C-alpha cells in the first residue's frame, strides 16, 4: 500500500474543499460514478476551494476509497493545480494541472464504483510551497513522496456512494 500522506505544516489553518454536487458525508450523485447515464463519460464533480495560504505555489488533490476490498483504491491524482484556483469545474481541470496514474492505471478521474456496501470517497487537497516536477506516470505514492516537507495546508471532503441505493 502507498505510504500515508505526510502531516501538514504546523500552525496553518485548514483549507476548505466543498462541492455543490454533495456535502460532507453525503451521497455523491450517480452522474459522477460508474452508474452514470450509459454512453456518457466519467466526470469529476465540481469542487470549490477556499482559504488557500497566500504563500502556496500549487495545489495537489488525491481522491481515494479507503473501504475498497483490496486496500485503498486511488480514483484521482492531480498536482500542479494553480494556487489561485478556486474551483475545479465538472469534468475538467485548470490549465497547468497534471493528472497522475490512478489505481486503474489511467491518467484520469475514475468515479466511485463500490462492489458492495457504502464506501467513503476522500477528496484530499494539499497546498504546497512548490510546483512539482513529476512525470505523468507518477501515482499516489510518488506524489505523496514529492510533497514531503512542502505541505502548507490541507483540507478534505468525504462523499459516500453505494451502488443501487
Short mmCIF file of N, CA and C in Angstrom, two decimals:
data_model
loop_
_atom_site.label_atom_id
_atom_site.label_comp_id
_atom_site.label_asym_id
_atom_site.label_seq_id
_atom_site.Cartn_x
_atom_site.Cartn_y
_atom_site.Cartn_z
N UNK A 1 0.84 -1.21 0.00
CA UNK A 1 0.00 0.00 0.00
C UNK A 1 0.87 1.25 0.00
N UNK A 2 0.37 2.34 -0.58
CA UNK A 2 1.16 3.56 -0.60
C UNK A 2 1.30 4.12 0.82
N UNK A 3 2.35 4.92 1.04
CA UNK A 3 2.56 5.49 2.37
C UNK A 3 1.44 6.47 2.71
N UNK A 4 1.20 6.70 4.00
CA UNK A 4 0.16 7.68 4.37
C UNK A 4 0.62 9.08 3.98
N UNK A 5 -0.32 9.99 3.74
CA UNK A 5 0.07 11.35 3.41
C UNK A 5 0.87 11.98 4.55
N UNK A 6 1.83 12.84 4.20
CA UNK A 6 2.63 13.48 5.24
C UNK A 6 1.78 14.46 6.06
N UNK A 7 2.23 14.75 7.28
CA UNK A 7 1.47 15.70 8.12
C UNK A 7 1.53 17.11 7.55
N UNK A 8 0.53 17.93 7.84
CA UNK A 8 0.53 19.31 7.34
C UNK A 8 1.58 20.15 8.06
N UNK A 9 1.87 21.27 7.46
CA UNK A 9 2.77 22.24 8.06
C UNK A 9 2.14 22.74 9.36
N UNK A 10 2.91 22.86 10.44
CA UNK A 10 2.31 23.34 11.71
C UNK A 10 1.80 24.77 11.60
N UNK A 11 0.86 25.10 12.45
CA UNK A 11 0.31 26.46 12.58
C UNK A 11 -0.41 26.97 11.34
N UNK A 12 -0.94 26.10 10.54
CA UNK A 12 -1.69 26.54 9.37
C UNK A 12 -3.15 26.15 9.53
N UNK A 13 -4.03 27.07 9.19
CA UNK A 13 -5.46 26.76 9.21
C UNK A 13 -5.76 25.83 8.05
N UNK A 14 -6.83 25.07 8.18
CA UNK A 14 -7.22 24.16 7.11
C UNK A 14 -7.83 24.92 5.95
N UNK A 15 -7.60 24.39 4.76
CA UNK A 15 -8.28 24.91 3.58
C UNK A 15 -9.69 24.32 3.59
N UNK A 16 -10.57 24.96 2.83
CA UNK A 16 -11.92 24.43 2.68
C UNK A 16 -12.04 23.84 1.28
N UNK A 17 -12.59 22.63 1.22
CA UNK A 17 -12.87 21.98 -0.05
C UNK A 17 -14.33 21.54 0.02
N UNK A 18 -15.13 22.00 -0.95
CA UNK A 18 -16.57 21.72 -0.94
C UNK A 18 -17.02 21.40 -2.36
N UNK A 19 -18.25 20.91 -2.47
CA UNK A 19 -18.83 20.67 -3.78
C UNK A 19 -20.30 21.07 -3.75
N UNK A 20 -20.76 21.64 -4.86
CA UNK A 20 -22.19 21.95 -4.96
C UNK A 20 -22.97 20.67 -5.28
N UNK A 21 -22.26 19.59 -5.65
CA UNK A 21 -22.92 18.33 -6.02
C UNK A 21 -23.29 17.48 -4.81
N UNK A 22 -22.51 17.60 -3.72
CA UNK A 22 -22.77 16.82 -2.49
C UNK A 22 -22.09 17.52 -1.32
N UNK A 23 -22.59 17.26 -0.13
CA UNK A 23 -21.99 17.85 1.06
C UNK A 23 -21.25 16.77 1.85
N UNK A 24 -20.51 17.19 2.84
CA UNK A 24 -19.69 16.29 3.66
C UNK A 24 -20.49 15.08 4.16
N UNK A 25 -19.94 13.90 3.90
CA UNK A 25 -20.53 12.62 4.33
C UNK A 25 -21.93 12.36 3.77
N UNK A 26 -22.21 12.96 2.60
CA UNK A 26 -23.47 12.71 1.90
C UNK A 26 -23.17 12.01 0.58
N UNK A 27 -24.21 11.50 -0.06
CA UNK A 27 -24.06 10.70 -1.26
C UNK A 27 -23.58 11.50 -2.47
N UNK A 28 -22.61 10.93 -3.18
CA UNK A 28 -22.13 11.50 -4.44
C UNK A 28 -23.17 11.14 -5.51
N UNK A 29 -23.63 12.12 -6.28
CA UNK A 29 -24.63 11.83 -7.32
C UNK A 29 -24.12 10.82 -8.35
N UNK A 30 -25.03 9.99 -8.85
CA UNK A 30 -24.69 8.93 -9.82
C UNK A 30 -23.95 9.45 -11.03
N UNK A 31 -24.20 10.67 -11.42
CA UNK A 31 -23.58 11.21 -12.63
C UNK A 31 -22.06 11.24 -12.53
N UNK A 32 -21.50 11.19 -11.30
CA UNK A 32 -20.04 11.22 -11.09
C UNK A 32 -19.49 9.83 -10.76
N UNK A 33 -20.27 8.77 -11.02
CA UNK A 33 -19.89 7.41 -10.65
C UNK A 33 -19.95 6.49 -11.87
N UNK A 34 -19.66 5.21 -11.65
CA UNK A 34 -19.75 4.23 -12.75
C UNK A 34 -21.21 3.96 -13.13
N UNK A 35 -22.14 4.44 -12.33
CA UNK A 35 -23.57 4.24 -12.62
C UNK A 35 -24.18 5.43 -13.37
N UNK A 36 -23.32 6.23 -13.99
CA UNK A 36 -23.79 7.40 -14.75
C UNK A 36 -24.63 6.93 -15.94
N UNK A 37 -25.23 7.85 -16.64
CA UNK A 37 -26.05 7.53 -17.82
C UNK A 37 -25.20 6.78 -18.85
N UNK A 38 -25.74 5.71 -19.43
CA UNK A 38 -24.99 4.97 -20.45
C UNK A 38 -24.57 5.90 -21.60
N UNK A 39 -23.34 5.69 -22.06
CA UNK A 39 -22.84 6.49 -23.17
C UNK A 39 -22.23 7.82 -22.77
N UNK A 40 -22.25 8.15 -21.48
CA UNK A 40 -21.63 9.40 -21.02
C UNK A 40 -20.27 9.09 -20.41
N UNK A 41 -19.36 10.06 -20.47
CA UNK A 41 -18.03 9.83 -19.91
C UNK A 41 -18.02 10.12 -18.41
N UNK A 42 -16.96 9.61 -17.77
CA UNK A 42 -16.82 9.84 -16.33
C UNK A 42 -16.45 11.29 -16.12
N UNK A 43 -17.15 11.92 -15.22
CA UNK A 43 -16.93 13.33 -14.90
C UNK A 43 -16.55 13.47 -13.44
N UNK A 44 -15.50 14.26 -13.18
CA UNK A 44 -15.23 14.62 -11.79
C UNK A 44 -16.29 15.61 -11.34
N UNK A 45 -16.68 15.54 -10.06
CA UNK A 45 -17.65 16.52 -9.56
C UNK A 45 -17.01 17.90 -9.46
N UNK A 46 -17.84 18.95 -9.49
CA UNK A 46 -17.29 20.28 -9.29
C UNK A 46 -16.80 20.42 -7.85
N UNK A 47 -15.64 21.04 -7.70
CA UNK A 47 -15.02 21.21 -6.38
C UNK A 47 -14.70 22.69 -6.21
N UNK A 48 -15.07 23.26 -5.08
CA UNK A 48 -14.67 24.64 -4.78
C UNK A 48 -13.62 24.62 -3.68
N UNK A 49 -12.68 25.54 -3.79
CA UNK A 49 -11.52 25.61 -2.91
C UNK A 49 -11.45 27.01 -2.32
N UNK A 50 -11.21 27.08 -1.01
CA UNK A 50 -11.02 28.39 -0.38
C UNK A 50 -10.02 28.26 0.77
N UNK A 51 -9.59 29.42 1.26
CA UNK A 51 -8.62 29.53 2.37
C UNK A 51 -7.27 28.90 2.03
N UNK A 52 -6.85 29.06 0.77
CA UNK A 52 -5.52 28.61 0.36
C UNK A 52 -4.50 29.60 0.93
N UNK A 53 -3.42 29.11 1.56
CA UNK A 53 -2.42 30.03 2.09
C UNK A 53 -1.85 30.94 1.01
N UNK A 54 -1.59 32.18 1.37
CA UNK A 54 -1.09 33.17 0.40
C UNK A 54 0.25 32.77 -0.20
N UNK A 55 1.06 32.02 0.53
CA UNK A 55 2.38 31.64 0.04
C UNK A 55 2.39 30.32 -0.73
N UNK A 56 1.21 29.74 -0.98
CA UNK A 56 1.14 28.48 -1.74
C UNK A 56 1.56 28.72 -3.19
N UNK A 57 2.29 27.77 -3.75
CA UNK A 57 2.73 27.85 -5.15
C UNK A 57 1.89 26.93 -6.05
N UNK A 58 1.31 25.88 -5.46
CA UNK A 58 0.47 24.96 -6.23
C UNK A 58 -0.40 24.15 -5.27
N UNK A 59 -1.37 23.45 -5.85
CA UNK A 59 -2.26 22.57 -5.09
C UNK A 59 -2.16 21.16 -5.66
N UNK A 60 -2.44 20.18 -4.82
CA UNK A 60 -2.50 18.78 -5.26
C UNK A 60 -3.76 18.16 -4.66
N UNK A 61 -4.32 17.18 -5.36
CA UNK A 61 -5.55 16.53 -4.92
C UNK A 61 -5.42 15.02 -5.10
N UNK A 62 -5.82 14.29 -4.07
CA UNK A 62 -5.89 12.84 -4.14
C UNK A 62 -7.30 12.44 -3.75
N UNK A 63 -7.97 11.68 -4.61
CA UNK A 63 -9.28 11.12 -4.28
C UNK A 63 -9.09 9.61 -4.16
N UNK A 64 -9.48 9.08 -3.00
CA UNK A 64 -9.34 7.63 -2.82
C UNK A 64 -10.50 7.04 -2.03
N UNK A 65 -10.53 5.73 -2.03
CA UNK A 65 -11.57 4.94 -1.34
C UNK A 65 -10.86 4.01 -0.37
N UNK A 66 -10.85 4.36 0.93
CA UNK A 66 -10.18 3.51 1.91
C UNK A 66 -10.95 2.22 2.21
N UNK A 67 -12.20 2.12 1.73
CA UNK A 67 -13.04 0.95 2.02
C UNK A 67 -12.94 -0.14 0.96
N UNK A 68 -12.12 0.07 -0.07
CA UNK A 68 -12.00 -0.91 -1.16
C UNK A 68 -11.51 -2.25 -0.61
N UNK A 69 -12.06 -3.36 -1.13
CA UNK A 69 -11.74 -4.69 -0.59
C UNK A 69 -10.26 -5.07 -0.66
N UNK A 70 -9.54 -4.59 -1.66
CA UNK A 70 -8.13 -4.95 -1.81
C UNK A 70 -7.20 -3.88 -1.24
N UNK A 71 -7.72 -3.00 -0.38
CA UNK A 71 -6.93 -1.89 0.16
C UNK A 71 -7.35 -0.60 -0.54
N UNK A 72 -6.82 0.52 -0.09
CA UNK A 72 -7.21 1.83 -0.61
C UNK A 72 -7.09 1.89 -2.13
N UNK A 73 -8.19 2.27 -2.77
CA UNK A 73 -8.24 2.42 -4.23
C UNK A 73 -8.13 3.90 -4.54
N UNK A 74 -7.16 4.27 -5.37
CA UNK A 74 -6.94 5.66 -5.75
C UNK A 74 -7.73 5.95 -7.02
N UNK A 75 -8.66 6.91 -6.93
CA UNK A 75 -9.53 7.26 -8.05
C UNK A 75 -9.00 8.42 -8.88
N UNK A 76 -8.23 9.30 -8.25
CA UNK A 76 -7.80 10.51 -8.96
C UNK A 76 -6.58 11.07 -8.27
N UNK A 77 -5.58 11.43 -9.05
CA UNK A 77 -4.35 12.03 -8.54
C UNK A 77 -4.05 13.24 -9.43
N UNK A 78 -3.99 14.43 -8.84
CA UNK A 78 -3.77 15.66 -9.61
C UNK A 78 -2.78 16.54 -8.86
N UNK A 79 -1.83 17.13 -9.59
CA UNK A 79 -0.91 18.07 -8.96
C UNK A 79 -0.66 19.24 -9.90
N UNK A 80 0.06 20.25 -9.37
CA UNK A 80 0.35 21.50 -10.08
C UNK A 80 -0.93 22.23 -10.48
N UNK A 81 -1.96 22.08 -9.66
CA UNK A 81 -3.16 22.92 -9.82
C UNK A 81 -2.72 24.32 -9.41
N UNK A 82 -2.94 25.35 -10.23
CA UNK A 82 -2.51 26.69 -9.85
C UNK A 82 -3.06 27.08 -8.46
N UNK A 83 -2.21 27.72 -7.67
CA UNK A 83 -2.56 28.05 -6.28
C UNK A 83 -3.73 29.02 -6.18
N UNK A 84 -3.99 29.79 -7.23
CA UNK A 84 -5.11 30.74 -7.19
C UNK A 84 -6.43 30.12 -7.66
N UNK A 85 -6.44 28.81 -7.87
CA UNK A 85 -7.65 28.11 -8.31
C UNK A 85 -8.69 28.12 -7.19
N UNK A 86 -9.91 28.51 -7.52
CA UNK A 86 -10.99 28.49 -6.53
C UNK A 86 -12.03 27.44 -6.87
N UNK A 87 -11.92 26.86 -8.09
CA UNK A 87 -12.91 25.86 -8.50
C UNK A 87 -12.30 24.88 -9.51
N UNK A 88 -12.59 23.60 -9.29
CA UNK A 88 -12.34 22.58 -10.31
C UNK A 88 -13.71 22.34 -10.92
N UNK A 89 -13.87 22.70 -12.17
CA UNK A 89 -15.18 22.58 -12.79
C UNK A 89 -15.49 21.12 -13.11
N UNK A 90 -16.77 20.83 -13.20
CA UNK A 90 -17.22 19.49 -13.52
C UNK A 90 -16.55 19.00 -14.81
N UNK A 91 -15.92 17.83 -14.71
CA UNK A 91 -15.34 17.20 -15.90
C UNK A 91 -14.12 17.87 -16.48
N UNK A 92 -13.48 18.78 -15.74
CA UNK A 92 -12.31 19.45 -16.30
C UNK A 92 -11.34 19.88 -15.21
N UNK A 93 -10.15 20.24 -15.65
CA UNK A 93 -9.11 20.73 -14.75
C UNK A 93 -8.59 22.07 -15.26
N UNK A 94 -8.06 22.89 -14.36
CA UNK A 94 -7.49 24.16 -14.81
C UNK A 94 -6.21 23.93 -15.63
N UNK A 95 -5.88 24.88 -16.47
CA UNK A 95 -4.66 24.83 -17.27
C UNK A 95 -3.45 24.67 -16.35
N UNK A 96 -2.57 23.75 -16.72
CA UNK A 96 -1.35 23.53 -15.94
C UNK A 96 -1.45 22.36 -14.98
N UNK A 97 -2.66 21.98 -14.60
CA UNK A 97 -2.83 20.85 -13.68
C UNK A 97 -2.46 19.55 -14.40
N UNK A 98 -1.84 18.63 -13.67
CA UNK A 98 -1.38 17.37 -14.24
C UNK A 98 -2.05 16.20 -13.51
N UNK A 99 -2.61 15.27 -14.30
CA UNK A 99 -3.21 14.07 -13.72
C UNK A 99 -2.20 12.93 -13.74
N UNK A 100 -2.05 12.29 -12.58
CA UNK A 100 -1.18 11.13 -12.48
C UNK A 100 -1.97 9.85 -12.65
N UNK A 101 -1.30 8.74 -12.39
CA UNK A 101 -1.88 7.41 -12.57
C UNK A 101 -2.74 7.04 -11.36
N UNK A 102 -3.97 6.58 -11.63
CA UNK A 102 -4.84 6.11 -10.56
C UNK A 102 -4.72 4.58 -10.44
N UNK A 103 -5.49 3.98 -9.57
CA UNK A 103 -5.41 2.52 -9.37
C UNK A 103 -5.88 1.73 -10.59
N UNK A 104 -6.58 2.38 -11.52
CA UNK A 104 -6.98 1.72 -12.78
C UNK A 104 -5.91 1.88 -13.85
N UNK A 105 -4.76 2.46 -13.46
CA UNK A 105 -3.63 2.68 -14.37
C UNK A 105 -3.97 3.68 -15.48
N UNK A 106 -4.82 4.65 -15.14
CA UNK A 106 -5.21 5.68 -16.10
C UNK A 106 -4.85 7.05 -15.54
N UNK A 107 -4.56 7.99 -16.44
CA UNK A 107 -4.34 9.39 -16.06
C UNK A 107 -5.69 10.09 -16.21
N UNK A 108 -6.57 9.84 -15.26
CA UNK A 108 -7.93 10.34 -15.40
C UNK A 108 -8.66 10.19 -14.06
N UNK A 109 -9.84 10.76 -14.01
CA UNK A 109 -10.75 10.57 -12.89
C UNK A 109 -11.51 9.26 -13.13
N UNK A 110 -11.59 8.42 -12.10
CA UNK A 110 -12.40 7.21 -12.15
C UNK A 110 -13.44 7.34 -11.04
N UNK A 111 -14.69 7.33 -11.41
CA UNK A 111 -15.77 7.54 -10.45
C UNK A 111 -15.97 6.38 -9.50
N UNK A 112 -16.63 6.65 -8.38
CA UNK A 112 -16.94 5.61 -7.41
C UNK A 112 -17.70 4.44 -8.05
N UNK A 113 -17.36 3.22 -7.64
CA UNK A 113 -17.99 2.02 -8.19
C UNK A 113 -17.80 0.87 -7.20
N UNK A 114 -18.29 1.04 -5.95
CA UNK A 114 -18.03 0.02 -4.94
C UNK A 114 -18.71 -1.31 -5.27
N UNK A 115 -18.03 -2.43 -5.00
CA UNK A 115 -18.63 -3.73 -5.28
C UNK A 115 -19.82 -4.05 -4.36
N UNK A 116 -19.78 -3.54 -3.14
CA UNK A 116 -20.88 -3.76 -2.20
C UNK A 116 -20.79 -2.75 -1.07
N UNK A 117 -21.93 -2.47 -0.47
CA UNK A 117 -21.96 -1.57 0.69
C UNK A 117 -21.68 -0.12 0.33
N UNK A 118 -21.69 0.71 1.37
CA UNK A 118 -21.42 2.13 1.22
C UNK A 118 -19.93 2.37 1.44
N UNK A 119 -19.30 3.06 0.50
CA UNK A 119 -17.89 3.39 0.62
C UNK A 119 -17.73 4.89 0.83
N UNK A 120 -16.60 5.26 1.45
CA UNK A 120 -16.24 6.66 1.69
C UNK A 120 -15.22 7.07 0.63
N UNK A 121 -15.44 8.21 0.01
CA UNK A 121 -14.54 8.72 -1.03
C UNK A 121 -13.96 10.02 -0.52
N UNK A 122 -12.63 10.01 -0.29
CA UNK A 122 -11.95 11.17 0.29
C UNK A 122 -11.32 12.00 -0.82
N UNK A 123 -11.72 13.26 -0.88
CA UNK A 123 -11.07 14.24 -1.76
C UNK A 123 -10.14 15.03 -0.84
N UNK A 124 -8.85 14.74 -0.90
CA UNK A 124 -7.89 15.37 0.00
C UNK A 124 -7.05 16.36 -0.79
N UNK A 125 -7.12 17.63 -0.38
CA UNK A 125 -6.46 18.73 -1.06
C UNK A 125 -5.26 19.21 -0.25
N UNK A 126 -4.17 19.48 -0.95
CA UNK A 126 -2.94 19.95 -0.32
C UNK A 126 -2.49 21.25 -0.96
N UNK A 127 -2.10 22.24 -0.14
CA UNK A 127 -1.45 23.45 -0.63
C UNK A 127 0.05 23.25 -0.43
N UNK A 128 0.81 23.49 -1.49
CA UNK A 128 2.25 23.23 -1.46
C UNK A 128 3.05 24.52 -1.66
N UNK A 129 4.26 24.52 -1.11
CA UNK A 129 5.14 25.69 -1.26
C UNK A 129 6.01 25.59 -2.51
N UNK A 130 5.66 24.68 -3.41
CA UNK A 130 6.45 24.46 -4.62
C UNK A 130 5.55 23.96 -5.74
N UNK A 131 6.08 23.98 -6.95
CA UNK A 131 5.46 23.34 -8.10
C UNK A 131 6.24 22.05 -8.28
N UNK A 132 5.53 20.94 -8.46
CA UNK A 132 6.18 19.63 -8.50
C UNK A 132 6.66 19.26 -9.91
N UNK A 133 7.80 18.59 -9.95
CA UNK A 133 8.36 18.10 -11.20
C UNK A 133 8.20 16.59 -11.20
N UNK A 134 7.03 16.13 -11.60
CA UNK A 134 6.72 14.70 -11.62
C UNK A 134 6.27 14.29 -13.02
N UNK A 135 6.58 13.09 -13.39
CA UNK A 135 6.14 12.54 -14.66
C UNK A 135 4.66 12.18 -14.57
N UNK A 136 3.97 12.17 -15.70
CA UNK A 136 2.56 11.78 -15.71
C UNK A 136 2.40 10.29 -15.39
N UNK A 137 3.51 9.57 -15.31
CA UNK A 137 3.44 8.15 -14.92
C UNK A 137 3.48 8.00 -13.40
N UNK A 138 3.57 9.12 -12.67
CA UNK A 138 3.59 9.07 -11.21
C UNK A 138 2.19 8.80 -10.68
N UNK A 139 2.11 8.07 -9.59
CA UNK A 139 0.85 7.79 -8.93
C UNK A 139 0.84 8.41 -7.54
N UNK A 140 -0.08 7.93 -6.71
CA UNK A 140 -0.24 8.47 -5.36
C UNK A 140 1.05 8.39 -4.55
N UNK A 141 1.73 7.25 -4.59
CA UNK A 141 2.94 7.08 -3.80
C UNK A 141 4.01 8.09 -4.14
N UNK A 142 4.24 8.30 -5.44
CA UNK A 142 5.25 9.28 -5.86
C UNK A 142 4.83 10.69 -5.50
N UNK A 143 3.54 10.98 -5.63
CA UNK A 143 3.05 12.32 -5.27
C UNK A 143 3.25 12.56 -3.78
N UNK A 144 2.85 11.60 -2.95
CA UNK A 144 3.00 11.75 -1.50
C UNK A 144 4.47 11.98 -1.16
N UNK A 145 5.35 11.23 -1.77
CA UNK A 145 6.79 11.38 -1.51
C UNK A 145 7.27 12.78 -1.93
N UNK A 146 6.85 13.24 -3.11
CA UNK A 146 7.26 14.55 -3.61
C UNK A 146 6.73 15.69 -2.75
N UNK A 147 5.60 15.49 -2.09
CA UNK A 147 5.00 16.55 -1.26
C UNK A 147 5.67 16.67 0.11
N UNK A 148 6.42 15.66 0.52
CA UNK A 148 7.03 15.67 1.86
C UNK A 148 7.83 16.95 2.07
N UNK A 149 7.54 17.64 3.19
CA UNK A 149 8.24 18.87 3.53
C UNK A 149 7.74 20.10 2.79
N UNK A 150 6.72 19.95 1.95
CA UNK A 150 6.22 21.07 1.15
C UNK A 150 4.76 21.42 1.43
N UNK A 151 4.10 20.71 2.33
CA UNK A 151 2.68 20.95 2.59
C UNK A 151 2.49 22.13 3.55
N UNK A 152 1.76 23.12 3.07
CA UNK A 152 1.46 24.30 3.88
C UNK A 152 0.13 24.15 4.60
N UNK A 153 -0.82 23.51 3.94
CA UNK A 153 -2.17 23.36 4.50
C UNK A 153 -2.85 22.23 3.74
N UNK A 154 -3.95 21.73 4.32
CA UNK A 154 -4.71 20.70 3.63
C UNK A 154 -6.17 20.78 4.04
N UNK A 155 -7.00 20.15 3.26
CA UNK A 155 -8.44 20.08 3.54
C UNK A 155 -8.98 18.81 2.94
N UNK A 156 -10.13 18.38 3.46
CA UNK A 156 -10.71 17.13 2.98
C UNK A 156 -12.22 17.23 2.88
N UNK A 157 -12.75 16.61 1.85
CA UNK A 157 -14.18 16.46 1.65
C UNK A 157 -14.44 14.98 1.45
N UNK A 158 -15.39 14.42 2.20
CA UNK A 158 -15.72 13.00 2.08
C UNK A 158 -17.13 12.86 1.53
N UNK A 159 -17.25 12.08 0.46
CA UNK A 159 -18.55 11.75 -0.11
C UNK A 159 -18.78 10.26 0.02
N UNK A 160 -20.03 9.85 0.01
CA UNK A 160 -20.38 8.44 0.14
C UNK A 160 -21.02 7.95 -1.15
N UNK A 161 -20.89 6.64 -1.39
CA UNK A 161 -21.60 6.07 -2.52
C UNK A 161 -21.86 4.60 -2.29
N UNK A 162 -23.08 4.17 -2.64
CA UNK A 162 -23.48 2.76 -2.60
C UNK A 162 -24.23 2.50 -3.88
N UNK A 163 -23.78 1.52 -4.65
CA UNK A 163 -24.44 1.19 -5.91
C UNK A 163 -25.86 0.69 -5.64
N UNK A 164 -26.79 1.13 -6.47
CA UNK A 164 -28.17 0.70 -6.36
C UNK A 164 -28.96 1.37 -5.25
N UNK A 165 -28.30 2.27 -4.52
CA UNK A 165 -29.00 2.95 -3.40
C UNK A 165 -29.82 4.13 -3.90
#
